[in-house]
PDB file of C-alpha atoms in Angstrom:
ATOM      1  CA  UNK V   1       1.715 -15.223  19.849  1.00 66.00           C
ATOM      2  CA  UNK V   2      -0.640 -12.312  18.450  1.00 68.00           C
ATOM      3  CA  UNK V   3      -2.011 -14.267  15.251  1.00 84.00           C
ATOM      4  CA  UNK V   4      -5.466 -13.583  13.487  1.00 90.00           C
ATOM      5  CA  UNK V   5      -6.385 -15.741  10.752  1.00 90.00           C
ATOM      6  CA  UNK V   6      -8.955 -15.826   8.401  1.00 90.00           C
ATOM      7  CA  UNK V   7     -10.243 -18.063   5.499  1.00 79.00           C
ATOM      8  CA  UNK V   8      -8.689 -16.860   2.515  1.00 69.00           C
ATOM      9  CA  UNK V   9     -11.284 -17.123   0.328  1.00 79.00           C
ATOM     10  CA  UNK V  10     -12.492 -16.695  -1.849  1.00 90.00           C
ATOM     11  CA  UNK V  11     -15.746 -16.173  -1.219  1.00 94.00           C
ATOM     12  CA  UNK V  12     -18.940 -16.003  -3.432  1.00 96.00           C
ATOM     13  CA  UNK V  13     -22.398 -15.764  -2.953  1.00 96.00           C
ATOM     14  CA  UNK V  14     -25.557 -15.152  -5.016  1.00 97.00           C
ATOM     15  CA  UNK V  15     -27.274 -11.182  -4.178  1.00 97.00           C
ATOM     16  CA  UNK V  16     -29.565 -11.360  -1.500  1.00 97.00           C
ATOM     17  CA  UNK V  17     -27.929 -14.279   0.334  1.00 97.00           C
ATOM     18  CA  UNK V  18     -25.746 -14.047   3.699  1.00 97.00           C
ATOM     19  CA  UNK V  19     -22.772 -13.789   3.185  1.00 96.00           C
ATOM     20  CA  UNK V  20     -20.434 -15.439   6.588  1.00 96.00           C
ATOM     21  CA  UNK V  21     -16.599 -14.620   7.489  1.00 96.00           C
ATOM     22  CA  UNK V  22     -14.837 -16.259   9.878  1.00 95.00           C
ATOM     23  CA  UNK V  23     -11.620 -15.418  12.060  1.00 94.00           C
ATOM     24  CA  UNK V  24      -9.701 -16.841  14.886  1.00 93.00           C
ATOM     25  CA  UNK V  25      -7.530 -15.268  16.954  1.00 91.00           C
ATOM     26  CA  UNK V  26      -4.749 -17.358  19.570  1.00 87.00           C
ATOM     27  CA  UNK V  27      -3.913 -14.673  22.145  1.00 80.00           C
ATOM     28  CA  UNK V  28      -6.730 -14.487  24.495  1.00 76.00           C
ATOM     29  CA  UNK V  29      -4.719 -11.098  25.922  1.00 77.00           C
ATOM     30  CA  UNK V  30      -7.057  -9.800  23.148  1.00 77.00           C
ATOM     31  CA  UNK V  31     -10.240  -7.987  23.934  1.00 78.00           C
ATOM     32  CA  UNK V  32     -11.200  -6.138  21.318  1.00 89.00           C
ATOM     33  CA  UNK V  33     -12.385  -6.861  17.623  1.00 93.00           C
ATOM     34  CA  UNK V  34     -12.547  -5.786  14.482  1.00 95.00           C
ATOM     35  CA  UNK V  35     -14.231  -6.018  10.824  1.00 96.00           C
ATOM     36  CA  UNK V  36     -12.572  -4.019   8.204  1.00 96.00           C
ATOM     37  CA  UNK V  37     -14.136  -3.709   4.341  1.00 97.00           C
ATOM     38  CA  UNK V  38     -11.302  -2.777   1.422  1.00 96.00           C
ATOM     39  CA  UNK V  39     -12.582  -2.126  -1.896  1.00 96.00           C
ATOM     40  CA  UNK V  40      -9.385  -3.104  -4.524  1.00 92.00           C
ATOM     41  CA  UNK V  41      -7.232  -0.077  -4.469  1.00 91.00           C
ATOM     42  CA  UNK V  42      -8.445   1.520  -1.615  1.00 94.00           C
ATOM     43  CA  UNK V  43      -7.543   1.967   2.451  1.00 96.00           C
ATOM     44  CA  UNK V  44      -9.618  -0.330   4.694  1.00 96.00           C
ATOM     45  CA  UNK V  45     -12.657   1.280   6.435  1.00 95.00           C
ATOM     46  CA  UNK V  46     -14.412  -0.015   9.509  1.00 94.00           C
ATOM     47  CA  UNK V  47     -17.905  -1.912   9.518  1.00 95.00           C
ATOM     48  CA  UNK V  48     -17.715  -3.204  12.780  1.00 94.00           C
ATOM     49  CA  UNK V  49     -15.847  -3.227  16.165  1.00 93.00           C
ATOM     50  CA  UNK V  50     -17.149  -5.887  19.023  1.00 94.00           C
ATOM     51  CA  UNK V  51     -16.176  -6.062  22.799  1.00 90.00           C
ATOM     52  CA  UNK V  52     -18.117  -8.251  24.125  1.00 89.00           C
ATOM     53  CA  UNK V  53     -19.404 -12.049  23.812  1.00 92.00           C
ATOM     54  CA  UNK V  54     -22.612 -12.271  21.901  1.00 94.00           C
ATOM     55  CA  UNK V  55     -24.017 -10.450  18.791  1.00 94.00           C
ATOM     56  CA  UNK V  56     -23.766  -7.049  17.770  1.00 95.00           C
ATOM     57  CA  UNK V  57     -26.178  -5.861  14.561  1.00 96.00           C
ATOM     58  CA  UNK V  58     -25.685  -2.978  12.850  1.00 95.00           C
ATOM     59  CA  UNK V  59     -28.160  -2.637   9.989  1.00 96.00           C
ATOM     60  CA  UNK V  60     -27.703  -5.429   7.420  1.00 97.00           C
ATOM     61  CA  UNK V  61     -24.543  -6.654   9.436  1.00 97.00           C
ATOM     62  CA  UNK V  62     -24.055  -8.810  12.598  1.00 97.00           C
ATOM     63  CA  UNK V  63     -20.843  -9.616  14.301  1.00 96.00           C
ATOM     64  CA  UNK V  64     -20.127 -12.146  16.954  1.00 96.00           C
ATOM     65  CA  UNK V  65     -17.712 -13.073  19.238  1.00 95.00           C
ATOM     66  CA  UNK V  66     -17.118 -16.250  21.385  1.00 93.00           C
ATOM     67  CA  UNK V  67     -13.942 -15.530  23.351  1.00 90.00           C
ATOM     68  CA  UNK V  68     -13.822 -19.166  24.762  1.00 90.00           C
ATOM     69  CA  UNK V  69     -13.378 -20.457  21.443  1.00 91.00           C
ATOM     70  CA  UNK V  70     -11.819 -17.317  20.490  1.00 92.00           C
ATOM     71  CA  UNK V  71     -13.837 -16.959  17.343  1.00 92.00           C
ATOM     72  CA  UNK V  72     -15.075 -13.748  15.577  1.00 95.00           C
ATOM     73  CA  UNK V  73     -17.551 -13.846  12.817  1.00 96.00           C
ATOM     74  CA  UNK V  74     -19.389 -11.593  10.187  1.00 97.00           C
ATOM     75  CA  UNK V  75     -22.460 -12.109   9.003  1.00 97.00           C
ATOM     76  CA  UNK V  76     -23.536  -9.930   6.008  1.00 97.00           C
ATOM     77  CA  UNK V  77     -27.725 -10.074   4.996  1.00 98.00           C
ATOM     78  CA  UNK V  78     -29.079  -9.208   1.950  1.00 97.00           C
ATOM     79  CA  UNK V  79     -25.763  -9.160   0.265  1.00 97.00           C
ATOM     80  CA  UNK V  80     -25.295  -6.828  -2.745  1.00 97.00           C
ATOM     81  CA  UNK V  81     -22.696  -6.531  -5.502  1.00 97.00           C
ATOM     82  CA  UNK V  82     -21.782  -3.419  -3.320  1.00 96.00           C
ATOM     83  CA  UNK V  83     -20.671  -5.745  -0.514  1.00 97.00           C
ATOM     84  CA  UNK V  84     -18.044  -7.224  -3.267  1.00 97.00           C
ATOM     85  CA  UNK V  85     -14.556  -6.407  -1.201  1.00 96.00           C
ATOM     86  CA  UNK V  86     -12.086  -7.698   0.779  1.00 95.00           C
ATOM     87  CA  UNK V  87     -12.869  -8.328   4.761  1.00 96.00           C
ATOM     88  CA  UNK V  88     -10.025  -8.116   7.182  1.00 95.00           C
ATOM     89  CA  UNK V  89     -10.933  -9.113  10.841  1.00 95.00           C
ATOM     90  CA  UNK V  90      -8.145  -7.530  13.289  1.00 94.00           C
ATOM     91  CA  UNK V  91      -7.737  -7.891  17.185  1.00 91.00           C
ATOM     92  CA  UNK V  92      -6.351  -5.314  19.119  1.00 88.00           C
ATOM     93  CA  UNK V  93      -3.811  -6.252  22.000  1.00 81.00           C
ATOM     94  CA  UNK V  94      -2.562  -4.228  25.300  1.00 73.00           C
ATOM     95  CA  UNK V  95      -1.451  -0.692  24.355  1.00 69.00           C
ATOM     96  CA  UNK V  96      -3.147  -0.150  21.225  1.00 75.00           C
ATOM     97  CA  UNK V  97      -0.694  -3.209  19.422  1.00 82.00           C
ATOM     98  CA  UNK V  98      -3.063  -4.672  16.114  1.00 86.00           C
ATOM     99  CA  UNK V  99      -2.889  -7.497  14.291  1.00 89.00           C
ATOM    100  CA  UNK V 100      -4.844  -8.069  10.935  1.00 92.00           C
ATOM    101  CA  UNK V 101      -6.026 -11.165   9.273  1.00 92.00           C
ATOM    102  CA  UNK V 102      -5.113 -11.793   5.475  1.00 91.00           C
ATOM    103  CA  UNK V 103      -8.502 -11.080   5.012  1.00 93.00           C
ATOM    104  CA  UNK V 104     -11.762 -12.956   2.688  1.00 94.00           C
ATOM    105  CA  UNK V 105     -12.309 -11.888  -0.618  1.00 94.00           C
ATOM    106  CA  UNK V 106     -16.120 -11.802  -1.050  1.00 96.00           C
ATOM    107  CA  UNK V 107     -17.758 -11.511  -4.084  1.00 96.00           C
ATOM    108  CA  UNK V 108     -21.608 -10.849  -4.364  1.00 97.00           C
ATOM    109  CA  UNK V 109     -23.016 -11.945  -7.826  1.00 96.00           C
ATOM    110  CA  UNK V 110     -26.010 -10.329  -9.296  1.00 94.00           C
TER     111      UNK V 110
ATOM    112  CA  UNK C   1     -10.960  17.503   7.626  1.00 72.00           C
ATOM    113  CA  UNK C   2      -8.565  16.011   5.709  1.00 81.00           C
ATOM    114  CA  UNK C   3      -8.625  12.902   7.841  1.00 94.00           C
ATOM    115  CA  UNK C   4      -4.846  11.422   7.494  1.00 97.00           C
ATOM    116  CA  UNK C   5      -2.836  11.951   4.783  1.00 97.00           C
ATOM    117  CA  UNK C   6       0.342  10.211   3.430  1.00 97.00           C
ATOM    118  CA  UNK C   7       3.224  11.423   1.057  1.00 96.00           C
ATOM    119  CA  UNK C   8       4.182  10.365  -1.678  1.00 96.00           C
ATOM    120  CA  UNK C   9       1.519   8.348  -3.282  1.00 96.00           C
ATOM    121  CA  UNK C  10       3.874   6.434  -5.570  1.00 96.00           C
ATOM    122  CA  UNK C  11       7.509   5.930  -5.107  1.00 96.00           C
ATOM    123  CA  UNK C  12      10.771   3.802  -6.836  1.00 97.00           C
ATOM    124  CA  UNK C  13      13.749   3.284  -4.532  1.00 96.00           C
ATOM    125  CA  UNK C  14      17.055   1.599  -6.305  1.00 97.00           C
ATOM    126  CA  UNK C  15      18.301  -0.967  -3.835  1.00 97.00           C
ATOM    127  CA  UNK C  16      20.291   0.921  -0.932  1.00 97.00           C
ATOM    128  CA  UNK C  17      18.776   4.206  -1.421  1.00 97.00           C
ATOM    129  CA  UNK C  18      17.237   5.915   1.884  1.00 96.00           C
ATOM    130  CA  UNK C  19      13.731   7.777   2.230  1.00 96.00           C
ATOM    131  CA  UNK C  20      11.162   8.675   4.345  1.00 97.00           C
ATOM    132  CA  UNK C  21       7.041   8.604   4.240  1.00 98.00           C
ATOM    133  CA  UNK C  22       5.147  11.259   5.570  1.00 97.00           C
ATOM    134  CA  UNK C  23       1.897  10.925   7.248  1.00 97.00           C
ATOM    135  CA  UNK C  24      -0.121  13.586   9.059  1.00 97.00           C
ATOM    136  CA  UNK C  25      -4.221  13.437  10.805  1.00 97.00           C
ATOM    137  CA  UNK C  26      -5.731  16.516  11.853  1.00 96.00           C
ATOM    138  CA  UNK C  27      -8.457  14.783  14.169  1.00 95.00           C
ATOM    139  CA  UNK C  28      -6.778  15.283  17.316  1.00 95.00           C
ATOM    140  CA  UNK C  29      -5.896  11.765  17.719  1.00 94.00           C
ATOM    141  CA  UNK C  30      -3.372   9.948  20.327  1.00 93.00           C
ATOM    142  CA  UNK C  31      -2.593   6.705  18.160  1.00 93.00           C
ATOM    143  CA  UNK C  32      -1.014   6.351  14.966  1.00 95.00           C
ATOM    144  CA  UNK C  33       0.185   3.291  12.980  1.00 96.00           C
ATOM    145  CA  UNK C  34       2.443   2.355  10.085  1.00 98.00           C
ATOM    146  CA  UNK C  35       1.357  -1.133   8.234  1.00 97.00           C
ATOM    147  CA  UNK C  36       2.346  -2.899   4.951  1.00 97.00           C
ATOM    148  CA  UNK C  37       0.399  -4.691   2.958  1.00 97.00           C
ATOM    149  CA  UNK C  38       1.608  -7.413   0.554  1.00 93.00           C
ATOM    150  CA  UNK C  39      -1.028  -9.889  -1.641  1.00 83.00           C
ATOM    151  CA  UNK C  40      -2.203 -12.319   0.004  1.00 76.00           C
ATOM    152  CA  UNK C  41      -0.902 -11.007   3.433  1.00 79.00           C
ATOM    153  CA  UNK C  42      -3.536  -9.032   4.663  1.00 85.00           C
ATOM    154  CA  UNK C  43      -2.397  -5.965   6.579  1.00 93.00           C
ATOM    155  CA  UNK C  44       1.283  -6.419   9.222  1.00 93.00           C
ATOM    156  CA  UNK C  45       1.803  -3.650  11.679  1.00 93.00           C
ATOM    157  CA  UNK C  46       5.318  -2.143  11.140  1.00 96.00           C
ATOM    158  CA  UNK C  47       5.594   0.336  14.388  1.00 96.00           C
ATOM    159  CA  UNK C  48       2.915   2.110  16.254  1.00 94.00           C
ATOM    160  CA  UNK C  49       2.656   5.327  18.763  1.00 94.00           C
ATOM    161  CA  UNK C  50       0.117   5.082  21.129  1.00 89.00           C
ATOM    162  CA  UNK C  51       0.446   8.249  22.290  1.00 89.00           C
ATOM    163  CA  UNK C  52       3.009  11.231  21.796  1.00 89.00           C
ATOM    164  CA  UNK C  53       6.158  10.833  22.570  1.00 88.00           C
ATOM    165  CA  UNK C  54       5.883   7.110  22.388  1.00 92.00           C
ATOM    166  CA  UNK C  55       6.720   4.486  19.822  1.00 95.00           C
ATOM    167  CA  UNK C  56       6.786   0.559  19.959  1.00 93.00           C
ATOM    168  CA  UNK C  57       7.735  -2.330  17.567  1.00 93.00           C
ATOM    169  CA  UNK C  58       5.259  -3.904  15.869  1.00 91.00           C
ATOM    170  CA  UNK C  59       4.403  -7.615  13.539  1.00 89.00           C
ATOM    171  CA  UNK C  60       7.686  -6.815  11.218  1.00 94.00           C
ATOM    172  CA  UNK C  61       9.532  -3.570  12.394  1.00 96.00           C
ATOM    173  CA  UNK C  62      13.116  -4.286  10.685  1.00 96.00           C
ATOM    174  CA  UNK C  63      14.563  -2.373   7.947  1.00 96.00           C
ATOM    175  CA  UNK C  64      12.511   0.866   9.592  1.00 97.00           C
ATOM    176  CA  UNK C  65      12.362   3.531  11.930  1.00 97.00           C
ATOM    177  CA  UNK C  66       9.712   5.812  12.761  1.00 97.00           C
ATOM    178  CA  UNK C  67       9.355   9.272  14.642  1.00 96.00           C
ATOM    179  CA  UNK C  68       6.593  10.791  16.160  1.00 96.00           C
ATOM    180  CA  UNK C  69       7.278  14.075  15.622  1.00 89.00           C
ATOM    181  CA  UNK C  70       4.277  15.077  17.182  1.00 94.00           C
ATOM    182  CA  UNK C  71       0.612  14.866  17.871  1.00 95.00           C
ATOM    183  CA  UNK C  72      -0.285  14.909  14.122  1.00 96.00           C
ATOM    184  CA  UNK C  73       2.867  13.760  12.405  1.00 97.00           C
ATOM    185  CA  UNK C  74       4.070  10.112  12.524  1.00 97.00           C
ATOM    186  CA  UNK C  75       6.929   9.020  10.065  1.00 97.00           C
ATOM    187  CA  UNK C  76       8.275   6.037   8.642  1.00 98.00           C
ATOM    188  CA  UNK C  77      12.232   5.720   7.430  1.00 97.00           C
ATOM    189  CA  UNK C  78      13.699   2.871   5.290  1.00 96.00           C
ATOM    190  CA  UNK C  79      17.487   3.294   5.612  1.00 93.00           C
ATOM    191  CA  UNK C  80      18.699   1.275   2.918  1.00 96.00           C
ATOM    192  CA  UNK C  81      15.768   0.039   1.014  1.00 96.00           C
ATOM    193  CA  UNK C  82      15.321  -4.102  -0.038  1.00 97.00           C
ATOM    194  CA  UNK C  83      13.551  -5.200  -2.839  1.00 96.00           C
ATOM    195  CA  UNK C  84      11.614  -7.088  -0.365  1.00 96.00           C
ATOM    196  CA  UNK C  85      10.279  -3.862   1.242  1.00 97.00           C
ATOM    197  CA  UNK C  86       8.158  -3.398  -2.018  1.00 97.00           C
ATOM    198  CA  UNK C  87       4.976  -2.864  -0.656  1.00 97.00           C
ATOM    199  CA  UNK C  88       1.306  -0.886  -0.224  1.00 97.00           C
ATOM    200  CA  UNK C  89       2.358   1.308   3.124  1.00 98.00           C
ATOM    201  CA  UNK C  90      -0.844   2.292   5.036  1.00 98.00           C
ATOM    202  CA  UNK C  91      -0.363   4.815   8.009  1.00 98.00           C
ATOM    203  CA  UNK C  92      -3.128   5.102  10.452  1.00 97.00           C
ATOM    204  CA  UNK C  93      -4.782   7.274  13.475  1.00 95.00           C
ATOM    205  CA  UNK C  94      -7.003   6.681  15.928  1.00 92.00           C
ATOM    206  CA  UNK C  95      -8.489   8.242  19.560  1.00 89.00           C
ATOM    207  CA  UNK C  96      -6.609   5.486  21.386  1.00 81.00           C
ATOM    208  CA  UNK C  97      -8.727   6.041  24.859  1.00 79.00           C
ATOM    209  CA  UNK C  98      -9.676   2.750  24.955  1.00 75.00           C
ATOM    210  CA  UNK C  99     -12.849   0.865  24.087  1.00 75.00           C
ATOM    211  CA  UNK C 100     -15.160   2.515  21.751  1.00 76.00           C
ATOM    212  CA  UNK C 101     -12.208   5.061  20.777  1.00 81.00           C
ATOM    213  CA  UNK C 102     -10.315   2.651  18.889  1.00 84.00           C
ATOM    214  CA  UNK C 103     -11.705   2.893  15.415  1.00 89.00           C
ATOM    215  CA  UNK C 104      -8.812   3.206  13.102  1.00 92.00           C
ATOM    216  CA  UNK C 105      -9.033   5.700  10.142  1.00 95.00           C
ATOM    217  CA  UNK C 106      -6.527   5.125   7.465  1.00 97.00           C
ATOM    218  CA  UNK C 107      -4.599   7.220   5.062  1.00 97.00           C
ATOM    219  CA  UNK C 108      -4.546   6.659   1.027  1.00 97.00           C
ATOM    220  CA  UNK C 109      -1.841   4.646   1.386  1.00 97.00           C
ATOM    221  CA  UNK C 110       2.008   5.068  -0.250  1.00 97.00           C
ATOM    222  CA  UNK C 111       2.815   2.233  -3.060  1.00 96.00           C
ATOM    223  CA  UNK C 112       6.485   1.636  -2.937  1.00 97.00           C
ATOM    224  CA  UNK C 113       8.705  -0.457  -5.400  1.00 96.00           C
ATOM    225  CA  UNK C 114      12.338  -0.866  -4.794  1.00 97.00           C
ATOM    226  CA  UNK C 115      14.232  -2.324  -7.752  1.00 96.00           C
TER     227      UNK C 115
END
C-alpha cells in the first residue's frame, strides 16, 4: 500500500517562530520525498526534495528524512506571513509513481 | 517558455457527457502526470506516463483514460462524466531521469464541475 499521511492541521504559528510539518509513509519502496507548497487557488510548487537519511537545508527550510521510522518532516525557521499556505508531502515510487499526502494548512500570524 | 499549459481552465458538464482535458509541456520532459485535487484530499494520481509511449494507472484511474500523444502532450479523457468527478485537475511534468530530476512542474489546473 502506497500511502503518505500528514497531519491535516491547521497549524498556526506566530511570525518569526519555527513551523514544524510532519509526514509518514507506509511503503519502504519509496526512495525519494518532496515537499510542495500550494497557495490557495494556485498550483503546487516544489520547496525541497530529499533522498538520503538526515537533514537537508535550503535557506529557512530544513527537510529531515528517517527511513527507518518512515518519517519525513519540514521545518520552516523565522516563519513569515508569506509562508501561509498548504504544504504537501509526496513520495516517489518505482517508475515515477507519485503519492501525495492530504496536506497541512499553515497560517503564520503577524 | 510557457512551462505546463492546460486547457480548458473551467468546464461544466452534464452527467454522461464526455470531454478531454489537454496538457502540453515545452520543457522536453520525459514524464507527465494527471492528478485530481478534492478538498481535504490532497493530490491523487490518476494516470502517469513515465516516458513517451508508456502510460500507467495511478491511485484513482477508474472513469478516466489517457493518451500520451507525443513527448509534449498528455491528454485525459472522461468518457461518461459523473458528479463524483467534480474536482480540480492538475497536469504535471518532470525530467524523470532519476534522482535529482524528478521535480514536478504543475500546470494551472482545470476546474471541472459535473452536474
